[in-house]
mmCIF file of C-alpha atoms in Angstrom:
data_model
loop_
_atom_site.group_PDB
_atom_site.id
_atom_site.type_symbol
_atom_site.label_atom_id
_atom_site.label_comp_id
_atom_site.label_asym_id
_atom_site.label_seq_id
_atom_site.Cartn_x
_atom_site.Cartn_y
_atom_site.Cartn_z
ATOM 1 C CA PRO V 1 0.086 0.039 -0.031
ATOM 2 C CA TYR V 2 1.100 2.909 -0.719
ATOM 3 C CA ASP V 3 -0.204 7.185 0.056
ATOM 4 C CA ASP V 4 -1.850 8.308 -2.693
ATOM 5 C CA GLY V 5 -1.645 11.997 -1.479
ATOM 6 C CA SER V 6 -5.570 12.739 -0.540
ATOM 7 C CA THR V 7 -7.522 13.370 2.058
ATOM 8 C CA TRP V 8 -10.882 12.379 2.887
ATOM 9 C CA TYR V 9 -13.454 13.875 5.348
ATOM 10 C CA LEU V 10 -17.329 15.118 5.686
ATOM 11 C CA GLU V 11 -17.890 18.833 4.268
ATOM 12 C CA TYR V 12 -21.344 20.326 6.148
ATOM 13 C CA ASN V 13 -22.828 23.194 4.681
ATOM 14 C CA LEU V 14 -22.653 26.213 6.916
ATOM 15 C CA LYS V 15 -25.640 27.735 5.315
ATOM 16 C CA ASN V 16 -27.555 24.775 7.304
ATOM 17 C CA ASP V 17 -28.933 26.457 9.793
ATOM 18 C CA PHE V 18 -28.611 23.268 12.054
ATOM 19 C CA LEU V 19 -25.035 22.648 11.025
ATOM 20 C CA ALA V 20 -24.429 26.572 11.788
ATOM 21 C CA ASN V 21 -24.713 25.760 15.096
ATOM 22 C CA LYS V 22 -20.897 24.629 16.405
ATOM 23 C CA LYS V 23 -21.989 21.855 18.583
ATOM 24 C CA ILE V 24 -24.227 20.163 16.577
ATOM 25 C CA ARG V 25 -20.885 19.992 14.475
ATOM 26 C CA GLN V 26 -18.902 18.942 16.933
ATOM 27 C CA ALA V 27 -21.228 16.142 18.002
ATOM 28 C CA LEU V 28 -21.697 14.800 14.568
ATOM 29 C CA THR V 29 -18.040 15.025 14.381
ATOM 30 C CA MET V 30 -16.481 13.169 17.812
ATOM 31 C CA ALA V 31 -19.433 10.582 17.568
ATOM 32 C CA ILE V 32 -17.472 8.780 14.842
ATOM 33 C CA ASP V 33 -14.475 6.649 15.333
ATOM 34 C CA LYS V 34 -11.808 6.690 13.009
ATOM 35 C CA GLU V 35 -9.946 4.021 14.498
ATOM 36 C CA GLU V 36 -13.011 1.700 13.208
ATOM 37 C CA LEU V 37 -13.638 3.029 10.731
ATOM 38 C CA GLY V 38 -9.888 2.175 9.572
ATOM 39 C CA SER V 39 -10.348 -1.728 10.430
ATOM 40 C CA ILE V 40 -13.311 -1.386 8.409
ATOM 41 C CA LEU V 41 -11.104 0.345 5.743
ATOM 42 C CA GLN V 42 -8.025 -2.148 6.379
ATOM 43 C CA ALA V 43 -5.523 -1.842 4.169
ATOM 44 C CA MET V 44 -7.092 1.288 2.032
ATOM 45 C CA GLY V 45 -6.990 3.865 4.272
ATOM 46 C CA LYS V 46 -5.411 5.742 7.455
ATOM 47 C CA PRO V 47 -7.131 7.454 10.341
ATOM 48 C CA ALA V 48 -7.306 11.248 10.153
ATOM 49 C CA TYR V 49 -6.163 13.601 13.193
ATOM 50 C CA GLY V 50 -5.452 15.984 11.329
ATOM 51 C CA TYR V 51 -6.280 17.421 7.772
ATOM 52 C CA VAL V 52 -3.150 17.588 5.867
ATOM 53 C CA PRO V 53 -1.638 14.049 5.018
ATOM 54 C CA GLY V 54 0.926 12.227 6.788
ATOM 55 C CA PHE V 55 3.581 12.307 3.766
ATOM 56 C CA VAL V 56 3.785 16.130 2.730
ATOM 57 C CA GLN V 57 6.886 18.139 4.145
ATOM 58 C CA GLY V 58 6.913 19.891 6.993
ATOM 59 C CA VAL V 59 10.610 21.297 7.905
ATOM 60 C CA ASP V 60 12.763 18.476 9.463
ATOM 61 C CA LYS V 61 9.925 15.835 9.405
ATOM 62 C CA SER V 62 6.669 15.620 7.885
ATOM 63 C CA PHE V 63 4.010 18.420 8.324
ATOM 64 C CA ARG V 64 1.885 16.320 10.609
ATOM 65 C CA ASP V 65 4.501 14.775 12.659
ATOM 66 C CA GLU V 66 5.727 18.495 13.448
ATOM 67 C CA ALA V 67 2.138 19.658 14.111
ATOM 68 C CA GLY V 68 0.983 16.731 15.821
ATOM 69 C CA ASP V 69 -2.919 15.814 16.071
ATOM 70 C CA THR V 70 -5.022 18.458 15.577
ATOM 71 C CA PHE V 71 -8.321 16.813 15.645
ATOM 72 C CA PRO V 72 -10.365 15.521 18.530
ATOM 73 C CA HIS V 73 -10.505 11.577 18.896
ATOM 74 C CA TYR V 74 -14.004 9.167 19.459
ATOM 75 C CA LYS V 75 -15.656 10.536 22.412
ATOM 76 C CA PRO V 76 -19.537 9.461 22.364
ATOM 77 C CA GLU V 77 -20.166 10.984 25.818
ATOM 78 C CA GLU V 78 -19.184 13.955 25.368
ATOM 79 C CA ALA V 79 -20.935 13.945 21.797
ATOM 80 C CA LYS V 80 -24.525 13.346 23.525
ATOM 81 C CA LYS V 81 -23.775 16.167 25.905
ATOM 82 C CA LEU V 82 -22.975 18.551 22.491
ATOM 83 C CA PHE V 83 -25.899 17.160 20.632
ATOM 84 C CA ALA V 84 -27.962 18.263 23.587
ATOM 85 C CA GLU V 85 -26.764 21.653 24.197
ATOM 86 C CA GLY V 86 -26.759 22.234 20.526
ATOM 87 C CA LEU V 87 -30.465 21.458 20.243
ATOM 88 C CA LYS V 88 -31.419 23.882 23.061
ATOM 89 C CA GLU V 89 -29.234 26.482 22.006
ATOM 90 C CA LEU V 90 -30.941 26.191 18.531
ATOM 91 C CA GLY V 91 -34.706 25.715 20.745
ATOM 92 C CA LEU V 92 -35.561 22.295 18.715
ATOM 93 C CA GLU V 93 -36.903 19.697 20.840
ATOM 94 C CA LYS V 94 -35.675 17.538 17.835
ATOM 95 C CA ALA V 95 -33.581 17.776 15.038
ATOM 96 C CA PRO V 96 -34.448 18.562 11.558
ATOM 97 C CA LYS V 97 -33.670 15.934 8.558
ATOM 98 C CA LEU V 98 -29.744 15.672 7.520
ATOM 99 C CA THR V 99 -28.684 13.772 4.382
ATOM 100 C CA LEU V 100 -25.359 12.702 3.390
ATOM 101 C CA ILE V 101 -24.332 12.527 -0.058
ATOM 102 C CA PHE V 102 -21.842 10.749 -1.690
ATOM 103 C CA ASN V 103 -20.811 9.440 -5.283
ATOM 104 C CA ASP V 104 -21.297 5.468 -5.728
ATOM 105 C CA GLN V 105 -17.657 4.797 -6.183
ATOM 106 C CA GLY V 106 -14.751 2.571 -4.812
ATOM 107 C CA ASN V 107 -15.884 2.340 -0.879
ATOM 108 C CA ASN V 108 -17.791 5.509 -0.284
ATOM 109 C CA LYS V 109 -21.089 3.449 0.373
ATOM 110 C CA LYS V 110 -19.159 1.697 2.921
ATOM 111 C CA ILE V 111 -18.389 4.568 4.336
ATOM 112 C CA ALA V 112 -21.610 6.675 4.678
ATOM 113 C CA GLU V 113 -23.001 3.696 5.496
ATOM 114 C CA TYR V 114 -20.972 3.691 8.740
ATOM 115 C CA VAL V 115 -21.244 7.368 9.551
ATOM 116 C CA GLN V 116 -24.839 6.750 9.741
ATOM 117 C CA GLU V 117 -24.582 3.912 11.704
ATOM 118 C CA LYS V 118 -22.133 5.786 14.221
ATOM 119 C CA ILE V 119 -24.226 8.487 14.562
ATOM 120 C CA ARG V 120 -27.389 6.691 15.111
ATOM 121 C CA LYS V 121 -25.640 4.685 17.865
ATOM 122 C CA GLU V 122 -24.292 7.087 19.622
ATOM 123 C CA LEU V 123 -26.890 10.212 19.178
ATOM 124 C CA GLY V 124 -30.068 8.519 18.401
ATOM 125 C CA TYR V 125 -29.709 10.700 14.891
ATOM 126 C CA ASP V 126 -31.361 9.236 12.080
ATOM 127 C CA LEU V 127 -28.835 10.676 9.443
ATOM 128 C CA ALA V 128 -30.262 9.753 5.721
ATOM 129 C CA VAL V 129 -27.813 9.261 3.106
ATOM 130 C CA GLU V 130 -27.708 9.519 -0.417
ATOM 131 C CA SER V 131 -25.799 7.817 -3.484
ATOM 132 C CA LEU V 132 -25.065 10.093 -6.168
ATOM 133 C CA PRO V 133 -23.352 9.913 -9.828
ATOM 134 C CA PHE V 134 -20.324 11.526 -9.507
ATOM 135 C CA LYS V 135 -21.272 14.555 -11.512
ATOM 136 C CA GLU V 136 -24.138 14.897 -9.681
ATOM 137 C CA ARG V 137 -22.156 15.036 -6.367
ATOM 138 C CA LEU V 138 -19.809 18.080 -8.000
ATOM 139 C CA GLU V 139 -22.712 19.931 -8.769
ATOM 140 C CA ARG V 140 -24.059 19.248 -5.783
ATOM 141 C CA MET V 141 -20.877 20.812 -4.305
ATOM 142 C CA THR V 142 -20.530 23.915 -6.620
ATOM 143 C CA GLN V 143 -24.586 24.785 -5.791
ATOM 144 C CA LYS V 144 -24.130 23.509 -1.896
ATOM 145 C CA THR V 145 -27.573 22.094 -2.437
ATOM 146 C CA PHE V 146 -26.354 19.834 0.453
ATOM 147 C CA GLU V 147 -26.102 19.487 3.805
ATOM 148 C CA VAL V 148 -23.209 17.133 3.902
ATOM 149 C CA VAL V 149 -20.773 15.484 1.640
ATOM 150 C CA LEU V 150 -18.146 13.099 1.416
ATOM 151 C CA ALA V 151 -15.527 14.360 -0.489
ATOM 152 C CA GLY V 152 -11.431 14.245 -0.533
ATOM 153 C CA TRP V 153 -8.868 16.559 -1.732
ATOM 154 C CA SER V 154 -5.232 15.977 -3.447
ATOM 155 C CA GLY V 155 -2.346 18.082 -3.158
ATOM 156 C CA ASP V 156 -0.875 19.255 -6.443
ATOM 157 C CA TYR V 157 2.971 19.473 -5.222
ATOM 158 C CA ASN V 158 4.469 18.430 -1.707
ATOM 159 C CA ASP V 159 3.223 21.400 0.387
ATOM 160 C CA ALA V 160 0.307 21.898 3.004
ATOM 161 C CA LEU V 161 -0.313 24.813 1.987
ATOM 162 C CA SER V 162 -1.738 22.821 -1.340
ATOM 163 C CA TYR V 163 -3.977 21.398 0.918
ATOM 164 C CA MET V 164 -5.245 24.536 3.377
ATOM 165 C CA ASP V 165 -5.782 27.326 0.946
ATOM 166 C CA LEU V 166 -8.774 25.462 -0.284
ATOM 167 C CA TRP V 167 -10.852 26.951 2.514
ATOM 168 C CA VAL V 168 -10.286 30.732 2.660
ATOM 169 C CA THR V 169 -13.420 32.737 2.107
ATOM 170 C CA ASN V 170 -15.010 32.015 -0.877
ATOM 171 C CA GLY V 171 -12.577 29.757 -2.392
ATOM 172 C CA GLY V 172 -13.883 27.919 -5.848
ATOM 173 C CA ASN V 173 -13.464 24.375 -3.777
ATOM 174 C CA ASN V 174 -14.517 25.862 -0.067
ATOM 175 C CA HIS V 175 -18.017 24.433 -0.113
ATOM 176 C CA THR V 176 -18.815 24.850 2.867
ATOM 177 C CA SER V 177 -19.258 28.326 3.102
ATOM 178 C CA TYR V 178 -16.589 28.309 6.106
ATOM 179 C CA SER V 179 -15.465 32.291 6.628
ATOM 180 C CA ASN V 180 -12.852 32.914 8.891
ATOM 181 C CA PRO V 181 -10.832 36.552 8.769
ATOM 182 C CA LYS V 182 -8.259 35.190 11.080
ATOM 183 C CA TYR V 183 -7.790 31.876 8.271
ATOM 184 C CA ASP V 184 -7.355 34.235 5.699
ATOM 185 C CA GLU V 185 -4.632 35.865 7.549
ATOM 186 C CA LEU V 186 -2.712 32.786 8.165
ATOM 187 C CA ILE V 187 -3.010 31.871 4.470
ATOM 188 C CA VAL V 188 -1.785 35.066 3.249
ATOM 189 C CA LYS V 189 0.866 35.431 5.805
ATOM 190 C CA ALA V 190 2.213 31.796 4.875
ATOM 191 C CA LYS V 191 2.141 32.944 1.014
ATOM 192 C CA ALA V 192 4.342 35.186 1.576
ATOM 193 C CA GLU V 193 6.529 34.315 4.493
ATOM 194 C CA ALA V 194 10.550 32.918 3.173
ATOM 195 C CA ASN V 195 11.541 31.400 6.623
ATOM 196 C CA ALA V 196 10.268 27.412 6.667
ATOM 197 C CA GLU V 197 9.733 27.206 10.257
ATOM 198 C CA VAL V 198 8.006 30.698 10.474
ATOM 199 C CA ARG V 199 5.757 29.407 7.690
ATOM 200 C CA MET V 200 5.342 25.848 8.618
ATOM 201 C CA ASP V 201 4.079 27.264 12.136
ATOM 202 C CA ILE V 202 1.909 29.865 10.350
ATOM 203 C CA LEU V 203 0.198 26.306 8.496
ATOM 204 C CA ALA V 204 -0.272 24.801 11.720
ATOM 205 C CA GLN V 205 -1.826 27.331 13.309
ATOM 206 C CA ALA V 206 -4.213 27.710 10.270
ATOM 207 C CA GLU V 207 -4.992 24.002 10.729
ATOM 208 C CA LYS V 208 -5.706 24.164 13.894
ATOM 209 C CA LEU V 209 -7.876 27.029 14.094
ATOM 210 C CA LEU V 210 -9.916 24.774 11.056
ATOM 211 C CA MET V 211 -9.875 21.638 13.072
ATOM 212 C CA ASP V 212 -11.349 23.565 16.033
ATOM 213 C CA GLU V 213 -14.065 25.164 13.986
ATOM 214 C CA MET V 214 -15.282 21.595 12.056
ATOM 215 C CA ALA V 215 -16.230 22.655 8.963
ATOM 216 C CA ILE V 216 -15.133 19.876 7.775
ATOM 217 C CA VAL V 217 -14.126 16.086 9.274
ATOM 218 C CA PRO V 218 -11.433 14.965 8.349
ATOM 219 C CA THR V 219 -11.897 11.132 7.984
ATOM 220 C CA PHE V 220 -9.079 9.170 6.347
ATOM 221 C CA PHE V 221 -6.055 9.704 4.758
ATOM 222 C CA ARG V 222 -6.179 7.101 1.471
ATOM 223 C CA ASN V 223 -4.237 4.469 0.329
ATOM 224 C CA LYS V 224 -3.681 2.269 -2.792
ATOM 225 C CA LYS V 225 -2.203 -0.784 -3.637
ATOM 226 C CA ALA V 226 -0.102 -1.625 -6.363
ATOM 227 C CA LEU V 227 1.785 -4.683 -7.034
ATOM 228 C CA ALA V 228 5.225 -5.582 -8.626
ATOM 229 C CA LYS V 229 7.453 -8.741 -10.035
ATOM 230 C CA PRO V 230 10.182 -9.481 -7.174
ATOM 231 C CA ARG V 231 12.691 -9.658 -9.752
ATOM 232 C CA VAL V 232 11.523 -5.684 -10.701
ATOM 233 C CA LYS V 233 13.816 -3.297 -8.511
ATOM 234 C CA GLY V 234 13.903 0.519 -7.646
ATOM 235 C CA ILE V 235 10.347 1.533 -8.991
ATOM 236 C CA GLN V 236 9.294 4.681 -7.211
ATOM 237 C CA VAL V 237 5.362 5.293 -6.179
ATOM 238 C CA ASN V 238 4.360 8.869 -5.179
ATOM 239 C CA ALA V 239 1.727 10.667 -4.084
ATOM 240 C CA PHE V 240 1.986 13.190 -6.598
ATOM 241 C CA SER V 241 2.942 13.068 -10.419
ATOM 242 C CA PRO V 242 4.518 10.744 -12.306
ATOM 243 C CA VAL V 243 2.700 8.316 -9.249
ATOM 244 C CA VAL V 244 4.869 5.731 -11.049
ATOM 245 C CA TYR V 245 7.971 6.598 -11.944
ATOM 246 C CA PHE V 246 10.320 4.151 -13.368
ATOM 247 C CA GLY V 247 13.650 6.064 -14.048
ATOM 248 C CA HIS V 248 15.913 4.271 -11.588
ATOM 249 C CA ALA V 249 14.218 0.716 -12.061
ATOM 250 C CA ASP V 250 15.660 -2.098 -12.988
ATOM 251 C CA VAL V 251 14.732 -5.822 -13.757
ATOM 252 C CA GLN V 252 16.778 -8.591 -12.168
ATOM 253 C CA GLU V 253 17.635 -12.009 -13.643
#
C-alpha cells in the first residue's frame, strides 16, 4: 500500500441553520470512531486526526509529525452532551433531517453507511444517506445544495499550503461557506513568508483553527495498492505525479 496523497472528509454546509451551530458539528464529529472506520477500510485508508496527510513535508519531519493531532478522537459521551446542548441553543426538541451525499464509487457507500450507523447508535439521530453519480455530487457541491457531503482532495504539490488554501473565504473549492478572517490572514501570511520554520508554524496554526471550527471532518488518508514482480527493483511510487516512476527501475535475472 502507498499513500495516494488524498485526504477524505465530510463537509458541513454552514448555510444550513442546524449545521451552523458549532456544538451540533462537534457532536456529529465526535460520534465517529476513526479507528473503527480504519479497520473497515483495512489497507485502503489510515485514520486522520488532522487535515494535511502524513507524507506532506514539514521542515525537518513531516507536517503531520510537526503539527501533531489537531482533530479530536472518538468521544461518544461528549458527543451526546454537545448534541443536547446544541438542540437547546437552537430552541429545538428534535433535530431536522440531514442527508449525507456521496458518489457511487469505491468504498464511499461503506463509509457513508458506517457514519450513518455510528451517529444513530451514539446520538439516536437518523442521518439519511444518498448515493449519487460522481458528476451530480460535484454539481450539488458547487451549487451548495447539500447538507453533508463525503469528499476528498489531493494536493497539487508536496506542501501543506496545497491543502490549506481550499478553505479561504469564497474559495472555489470551499463548498462549506466557511469564512474566518483569521484563517484567511494566516493563509496570506504563509504565502508571503520566506522562513521555512515560521511558515510551517503559521500553517499549523491555520490547520488547528480549521479543525477547531469543524466545518470539515477529516476521516481518513487514502492508500492504494500496487503490485510488482519480485525481480523488478527500483520502482518509485509517489503521491504526486508521476505516481509511478521507472527512472531508476531495473529488472534482475
